[in-house]
């Protein structure tokens, strides 16, 4: 499947999306949102796990055509998201933003509701781990995109800029949700109001991302993680993502009950049976994602 603004592949259980507008540091255009909706929709449709009810469907769902599958096609068990060239994603493409349209101030809520919200929710509700590979600068909604991933690794030379402050805007596309939870409200307030560049090492020290690695090691580290998840107990990983997200809204009792409910589901999976058998037989487990 080929797209105008992203590269997409789905092989060996690993789906890869690479934002591909390097001349604009992979800033979001209307077309890129459309391409991302379609590609993530395909990954979701192919994924082995159950679909999540509260997913906001892609605009193209009605005319969605599944990719042609070869006999050896393996459904994706992990999604890797990265950027082409020297940037990860510079946020909204500002060349598509004339502040005044037909004599009226532009209503910025429109694209947030139509494009960014479904994008961020589609990643958070995808029943697969999403690995964000931050190869270079992430700015504005590019930071939101990175932090919507489950595990974020970044090159040492990469950085995160809450560029909204320089435009007189609030952080958006979920950033005011993710950031205080990851780094605490004190730091979240300062970086949001100042819009200063946060280096990848600092981001890792603060717990904003999982790990910062040498530039030359980034793609090998990303592949190692992707290979791990391509052979992991996929349903267990998906429900782990769900239960941790739910913990921010639940009290302790409700959270323990949710764990119990999800554990009941996982206790019926082939992967749980295989995990126990492999332990008792002192061998490596062979998980199928079922
Ligand atoms: O509008 C709505 O729908 C509301 C939603 C808002 C969400 C948002 O994301 S708001 C925030 C938007 N993003 C920004 O404000 C970031 C703007 N970019 C920058 O500040 C800088 O480019 C960076 C700090 C990210 C990187 O700086 P540097 O010096 O490494 O690169 P550069 O030279 O500035 O950029 C390289 C090229 O990419 C350049 O094009 P040129 O001059 O070579 O033709 C630059 O214009 C282009 N570019 C970078 N970011 C954007 C962009 N073009 C359009 N939109 C961008 N966001």
Short mmCIF file of C-alpha atoms and ligand atoms in Angstrom, two decimals:
data_model
loop_
_atom_site.label_atom_id
_atom_site.label_comp_id
_atom_site.label_asym_id
_atom_site.label_seq_id
_atom_site.Cartn_x
_atom_site.Cartn_y
_atom_site.Cartn_z
CA UNK A 1 0.00 0.00 0.00
CA UNK A 2 1.50 3.39 -0.88
CA UNK A 3 0.60 6.83 0.48
CA UNK A 4 1.54 10.41 -0.40
CA UNK A 5 2.87 11.48 3.00
CA UNK A 6 3.81 8.35 4.94
CA UNK A 7 5.64 5.10 4.33
CA UNK A 8 3.76 2.01 5.46
CA UNK A 9 4.65 -1.66 5.70
CA UNK A 10 3.24 -4.64 7.55
CA UNK A 11 5.55 -7.64 7.50
CA UNK A 12 6.49 -10.41 9.90
CA UNK A 13 4.06 -9.16 12.54
CA UNK A 14 5.58 -5.65 12.56
CA UNK A 15 3.65 -2.70 11.11
CA UNK A 16 5.75 0.37 10.42
CA UNK A 17 4.57 3.91 9.73
CA UNK A 18 7.18 6.52 8.84
CA UNK A 19 6.05 10.14 8.50
CA UNK A 20 7.48 11.16 5.16
CA UNK A 21 7.54 14.91 4.57
CA UNK A 22 11.20 15.44 5.51
CA UNK A 23 11.41 18.85 3.78
CA UNK A 24 8.86 20.11 6.38
CA UNK A 25 10.26 18.06 9.25
CA UNK A 26 7.21 15.78 8.82
CA UNK A 27 4.72 18.47 9.88
CA UNK A 28 1.08 17.34 9.82
CA UNK A 29 -0.80 18.25 6.65
CA UNK A 30 -4.44 17.45 5.96
CA UNK A 31 -3.24 14.70 3.60
CA UNK A 32 -0.99 13.21 6.27
CA UNK A 33 -3.92 12.94 8.66
CA UNK A 34 -5.87 11.15 5.94
CA UNK A 35 -3.00 8.77 5.22
CA UNK A 36 -2.46 8.04 8.91
CA UNK A 37 -6.16 7.29 9.42
CA UNK A 38 -6.12 4.81 6.61
CA UNK A 39 -2.86 3.09 7.61
CA UNK A 40 -3.75 2.82 11.32
CA UNK A 41 -7.19 1.56 10.27
CA UNK A 42 -5.50 -1.23 8.32
CA UNK A 43 -3.27 -2.18 11.25
CA UNK A 44 -6.31 -2.23 13.53
CA UNK A 45 -8.33 -4.35 11.13
CA UNK A 46 -5.50 -6.86 10.76
CA UNK A 47 -4.56 -7.05 14.45
CA UNK A 48 -5.26 -10.41 16.11
CA UNK A 49 -6.83 -8.95 19.24
CA UNK A 50 -10.42 -7.83 19.81
CA UNK A 51 -11.42 -4.33 18.65
CA UNK A 52 -11.84 -1.65 21.29
CA UNK A 53 -15.33 -0.23 21.61
CA UNK A 54 -14.50 3.43 22.24
CA UNK A 55 -12.31 3.85 19.17
CA UNK A 56 -13.34 6.85 17.07
CA UNK A 57 -13.57 5.27 13.61
CA UNK A 58 -11.49 6.51 10.72
CA UNK A 59 -13.33 8.69 8.25
CA UNK A 60 -12.66 6.08 5.58
CA UNK A 61 -14.00 3.09 7.50
CA UNK A 62 -17.00 2.74 5.20
CA UNK A 63 -14.88 2.24 2.10
CA UNK A 64 -12.09 0.44 3.90
CA UNK A 65 -10.54 -2.26 1.74
CA UNK A 66 -8.25 -4.70 3.57
CA UNK A 67 -4.76 -5.03 2.09
CA UNK A 68 -4.25 -8.03 -0.18
CA UNK A 69 -2.78 -10.80 1.93
CA UNK A 70 -0.24 -13.38 0.83
CA UNK A 71 -0.36 -16.92 2.23
CA UNK A 72 2.43 -16.12 4.71
CA UNK A 73 0.83 -12.84 5.93
CA UNK A 74 1.22 -12.37 9.69
CA UNK A 75 -1.14 -9.87 11.36
CA UNK A 76 0.66 -6.99 13.04
CA UNK A 77 1.52 -7.52 16.70
CA UNK A 78 3.30 -4.19 17.13
CA UNK A 79 3.27 -0.77 15.43
CA UNK A 80 6.47 1.24 15.01
CA UNK A 81 6.07 4.96 14.35
CA UNK A 82 8.96 7.14 13.18
CA UNK A 83 9.91 10.06 10.96
CA UNK A 84 11.94 10.28 7.75
CA UNK A 85 14.95 12.59 7.52
CA UNK A 86 16.26 14.74 10.37
CA UNK A 87 12.96 15.37 12.16
CA UNK A 88 10.31 13.26 13.87
CA UNK A 89 7.34 15.64 13.44
CA UNK A 90 7.16 19.45 13.62
CA UNK A 91 3.46 19.53 14.56
CA UNK A 92 0.79 21.25 12.51
CA UNK A 93 2.00 22.41 9.08
CA UNK A 94 1.78 26.16 9.59
CA UNK A 95 1.82 26.82 5.85
CA UNK A 96 -1.73 25.39 5.84
CA UNK A 97 -2.77 27.88 8.54
CA UNK A 98 -3.92 31.30 7.50
CA UNK A 99 -5.20 32.75 10.80
CA UNK A 100 -8.05 34.51 8.99
CA UNK A 101 -10.36 32.62 6.61
CA UNK A 102 -13.03 34.51 4.63
CA UNK A 103 -12.62 37.48 6.95
CA UNK A 104 -13.22 35.35 10.08
CA UNK A 105 -10.65 34.07 12.59
CA UNK A 106 -9.85 30.40 11.87
CA UNK A 107 -11.57 28.00 14.26
CA UNK A 108 -8.66 25.85 15.44
CA UNK A 109 -10.97 23.44 17.25
CA UNK A 110 -12.17 22.02 13.93
CA UNK A 111 -9.03 20.12 12.95
CA UNK A 112 -8.33 19.16 16.55
CA UNK A 113 -11.69 17.43 16.74
CA UNK A 114 -11.63 16.07 13.20
CA UNK A 115 -7.99 15.03 12.84
CA UNK A 116 -5.89 15.09 15.99
CA UNK A 117 -8.37 13.63 18.47
CA UNK A 118 -9.14 10.51 16.37
CA UNK A 119 -5.42 10.07 15.64
CA UNK A 120 -4.36 10.18 19.29
CA UNK A 121 -7.29 8.00 20.41
CA UNK A 122 -6.60 5.50 17.65
CA UNK A 123 -3.09 4.97 19.04
CA UNK A 124 -4.18 4.82 22.68
CA UNK A 125 -6.98 2.33 21.91
CA UNK A 126 -5.04 0.20 19.44
CA UNK A 127 -4.83 -3.33 20.87
CA UNK A 128 -1.13 -3.45 20.06
CA UNK A 129 1.95 -1.85 21.56
CA UNK A 130 2.99 1.29 19.70
CA UNK A 131 6.70 2.13 19.70
CA UNK A 132 7.55 5.77 19.04
CA UNK A 133 11.02 6.13 17.53
CA UNK A 134 11.96 9.79 17.83
CA UNK A 135 14.77 10.28 15.34
CA UNK A 136 14.95 14.07 15.51
CA UNK A 137 13.05 17.14 16.62
CA UNK A 138 9.43 16.75 17.77
CA UNK A 139 7.52 20.04 18.06
CA UNK A 140 3.94 21.02 18.89
CA UNK A 141 1.53 18.21 18.08
CA UNK A 142 4.59 16.16 17.09
CA UNK A 143 5.31 15.91 20.84
CA UNK A 144 1.69 14.86 21.43
CA UNK A 145 2.09 12.17 18.78
CA UNK A 146 5.29 10.85 20.39
CA UNK A 147 3.73 10.76 23.86
CA UNK A 148 0.63 8.94 22.58
CA UNK A 149 2.93 5.97 21.87
CA UNK A 150 3.33 3.26 24.52
CA UNK A 151 7.11 3.11 24.53
CA UNK A 152 9.17 6.02 23.26
CA UNK A 153 12.84 5.79 22.43
CA UNK A 154 14.74 8.78 21.12
CA UNK A 155 18.11 9.49 19.56
CA UNK A 156 20.46 11.51 21.79
CA UNK A 157 20.34 14.39 19.29
CA UNK A 158 16.52 14.46 19.23
CA UNK A 159 14.54 17.05 21.15
CA UNK A 160 11.02 18.00 22.18
CA UNK A 161 9.68 21.55 21.83
CA UNK A 162 6.28 22.68 23.08
CA UNK A 163 6.14 25.22 20.28
CA UNK A 164 2.55 26.19 21.15
CA UNK A 165 3.95 28.75 23.61
CA UNK A 166 5.60 30.59 20.72
CA UNK A 167 2.27 30.82 18.85
CA UNK A 168 0.18 31.94 21.81
CA UNK A 169 -1.63 28.57 21.96
CA UNK A 170 -2.21 25.93 24.62
CA UNK A 171 -0.56 22.51 24.21
CA UNK A 172 -3.06 20.32 22.39
CA UNK A 173 -3.73 16.92 20.80
CA UNK A 174 -3.67 15.31 24.26
CA UNK A 175 -0.46 16.88 25.49
CA UNK A 176 -2.04 18.47 28.59
CA UNK A 177 -3.26 14.96 29.45
CA UNK A 178 0.00 13.08 28.88
CA UNK A 179 2.56 15.58 30.11
CA UNK A 180 1.52 16.17 33.76
CA UNK A 181 1.00 12.43 34.16
CA UNK A 182 4.48 11.65 32.83
CA UNK A 183 6.62 14.43 34.31
CA UNK A 184 4.39 15.99 36.98
CA UNK A 185 2.45 19.29 36.89
CA UNK A 186 5.36 21.50 37.94
CA UNK A 187 7.56 20.53 35.03
CA UNK A 188 4.58 20.29 32.66
CA UNK A 189 3.61 23.87 33.45
CA UNK A 190 7.15 25.20 32.96
CA UNK A 191 7.89 23.43 29.68
CA UNK A 192 4.46 24.33 28.30
CA UNK A 193 4.71 28.00 29.21
CA UNK A 194 8.33 28.46 28.18
CA UNK A 195 8.39 26.34 25.01
CA UNK A 196 12.10 25.64 25.56
CA UNK A 197 13.81 22.77 23.78
CA UNK A 198 13.98 19.61 25.95
CA UNK A 199 16.84 17.32 24.97
CA UNK A 200 16.22 13.57 24.65
CA UNK A 201 18.49 12.80 27.62
CA UNK A 202 16.56 15.22 29.82
CA UNK A 203 13.26 13.76 28.58
CA UNK A 204 14.43 10.28 29.55
CA UNK A 205 15.65 11.46 32.97
CA UNK A 206 12.25 13.02 33.63
CA UNK A 207 10.39 9.86 32.59
CA UNK A 208 8.76 11.62 29.65
CA UNK A 209 10.12 8.89 27.36
CA UNK A 210 11.38 5.37 27.99
CA UNK A 211 14.96 5.66 26.78
CA UNK A 212 17.49 7.86 25.02
CA UNK A 213 20.08 6.03 22.91
CA UNK A 214 23.11 6.98 20.79
CA UNK A 215 22.00 8.23 17.37
CA UNK A 216 23.71 5.33 15.59
CA UNK A 217 21.95 2.77 17.80
CA UNK A 218 18.39 4.08 17.36
CA UNK A 219 17.18 1.89 14.53
CA UNK A 220 18.80 -1.29 15.96
CA UNK A 221 17.22 -0.60 19.37
CA UNK A 222 13.84 0.06 17.73
CA UNK A 223 14.11 -3.20 15.76
CA UNK A 224 15.01 -5.13 18.92
CA UNK A 225 11.88 -3.82 20.65
CA UNK A 226 9.71 -4.49 17.60
CA UNK A 227 11.00 -8.07 17.29
CA UNK A 228 10.31 -8.61 20.99
CA UNK A 229 6.68 -7.54 20.64
CA UNK A 230 6.20 -9.46 17.37
CA UNK A 231 6.67 -12.60 19.50
CA UNK A 232 5.04 -11.43 22.72
CA UNK A 233 1.67 -12.51 24.19
CA UNK A 234 -0.15 -9.78 22.26
CA UNK A 235 -3.46 -9.81 24.12
CA UNK A 236 -1.68 -9.56 27.48
CA UNK A 237 0.33 -6.60 26.21
CA UNK A 238 -2.83 -4.91 24.85
CA UNK A 239 -4.71 -5.29 28.11
CA UNK A 240 -1.68 -4.08 30.08
CA UNK A 241 -1.85 -0.89 28.01
CA UNK A 242 -5.58 -0.56 28.76
CA UNK A 243 -5.31 -1.23 32.49
CA UNK A 244 -2.50 1.26 33.01
CA UNK A 245 -4.40 3.96 31.12
CA UNK A 246 -7.53 3.22 33.18
CA UNK A 247 -5.61 3.62 36.45
CA UNK A 248 -5.61 7.41 36.08
CA UNK A 249 -9.40 7.50 36.31
CA UNK A 250 -10.02 4.72 38.86
CA UNK A 251 -9.82 4.43 42.62
CA UNK A 252 -7.79 1.51 44.05
CA UNK A 253 -10.76 -0.83 44.49
CA UNK A 254 -12.08 -0.23 41.00
CA UNK A 255 -8.61 -0.73 39.57
CA UNK A 256 -8.10 -4.07 41.37
CA UNK A 257 -11.50 -5.20 40.06
CA UNK A 258 -10.53 -4.16 36.54
CA UNK A 259 -7.28 -6.14 36.85
CA UNK A 260 -9.32 -9.15 37.94
CA UNK A 261 -11.71 -8.79 34.99
CA UNK A 262 -8.90 -8.52 32.45
CA UNK A 263 -6.98 -11.37 34.10
CA UNK A 264 -10.07 -13.56 33.73
CA UNK A 265 -10.01 -12.87 29.99
CA UNK A 266 -6.27 -13.50 29.73
CA UNK A 267 -6.55 -16.75 31.69
CA UNK A 268 -8.50 -18.12 28.72
CA UNK A 269 -5.86 -17.27 26.08
CA UNK A 270 -3.58 -19.77 24.37
CA UNK A 271 -0.66 -17.54 25.28
CA UNK A 272 -1.32 -17.93 29.01
CA UNK A 273 -1.46 -21.73 28.65
CA UNK A 274 1.74 -21.64 26.63
CA UNK A 275 3.47 -19.37 29.15
CA UNK A 276 2.70 -21.70 32.06
CA UNK A 277 3.63 -24.83 30.06
CA UNK A 278 6.91 -23.28 28.92
CA UNK A 279 7.81 -22.37 32.50
CA UNK A 280 7.08 -25.88 33.80
CA UNK A 281 8.93 -27.51 30.89
CA UNK A 282 11.87 -25.10 31.33
CA UNK A 283 11.80 -23.92 27.70
CA UNK A 284 11.23 -20.65 25.83
CA UNK A 285 7.54 -19.86 25.34
CA UNK A 286 6.26 -19.65 21.77
CA UNK A 287 3.48 -17.09 21.90
CA UNK A 288 1.06 -16.85 18.99
CA UNK A 289 -0.84 -13.73 20.03
CA UNK A 290 -4.01 -15.75 20.52
O1 LIG B 1 -3.73 24.57 13.73
C1 LIG B 1 -4.31 23.70 14.33
O2 LIG B 1 -4.98 22.81 13.73
C2 LIG B 1 -4.16 23.60 15.81
C3 LIG B 1 -3.17 22.56 16.14
C4 LIG B 1 -1.92 22.92 16.48
C5 LIG B 1 -0.91 21.88 16.73
C6 LIG B 1 0.50 22.33 16.61
O3 LIG B 1 1.33 21.50 16.34
S1 LIG B 1 0.91 23.96 16.84
C7 LIG B 1 2.70 23.94 16.67
C8 LIG B 1 3.14 23.95 15.24
N1 LIG B 1 4.58 23.72 15.10
C9 LIG B 1 5.48 24.64 15.32
O4 LIG B 1 5.22 25.76 15.70
C10 LIG B 1 6.92 24.25 15.04
C11 LIG B 1 7.50 25.11 13.92
N2 LIG B 1 8.85 24.70 13.58
C12 LIG B 1 9.90 25.10 14.30
O5 LIG B 1 9.81 25.81 15.27
C13 LIG B 1 11.23 24.68 13.79
O6 LIG B 1 11.12 24.27 12.45
C14 LIG B 1 11.83 23.49 14.61
C15 LIG B 1 12.25 24.03 16.00
C16 LIG B 1 10.86 22.35 14.75
C17 LIG B 1 13.12 22.98 13.87
O7 LIG B 1 13.97 24.06 13.62
P1 LIG B 1 15.18 23.86 12.57
O8 LIG B 1 15.97 25.13 12.59
O9 LIG B 1 15.89 22.59 12.88
O10 LIG B 1 14.50 23.65 11.12
P2 LIG B 1 13.77 24.76 10.23
O11 LIG B 1 14.76 25.36 9.30
O12 LIG B 1 12.98 25.69 11.07
O13 LIG B 1 12.75 23.84 9.40
C18 LIG B 1 13.14 23.11 8.25
C19 LIG B 1 12.05 23.32 7.21
O14 LIG B 1 10.82 22.77 7.73
C20 LIG B 1 11.77 24.79 6.97
O15 LIG B 1 11.40 24.93 5.62
P3 LIG B 1 12.36 25.74 4.57
O16 LIG B 1 12.60 27.09 5.16
O17 LIG B 1 13.61 24.89 4.51
O18 LIG B 1 11.58 25.74 3.30
C21 LIG B 1 10.57 25.07 7.86
O19 LIG B 1 9.78 26.13 7.41
C22 LIG B 1 9.82 23.76 7.72
N3 LIG B 1 8.94 23.55 8.89
C23 LIG B 1 9.31 23.21 10.15
N4 LIG B 1 8.24 23.12 10.92
C24 LIG B 1 7.17 23.42 10.16
C25 LIG B 1 7.62 23.70 8.85
N5 LIG B 1 6.79 24.03 7.87
C26 LIG B 1 5.47 24.11 8.17
N6 LIG B 1 4.99 23.85 9.40
C27 LIG B 1 5.79 23.51 10.41
N7 LIG B 1 5.28 23.23 11.63
#
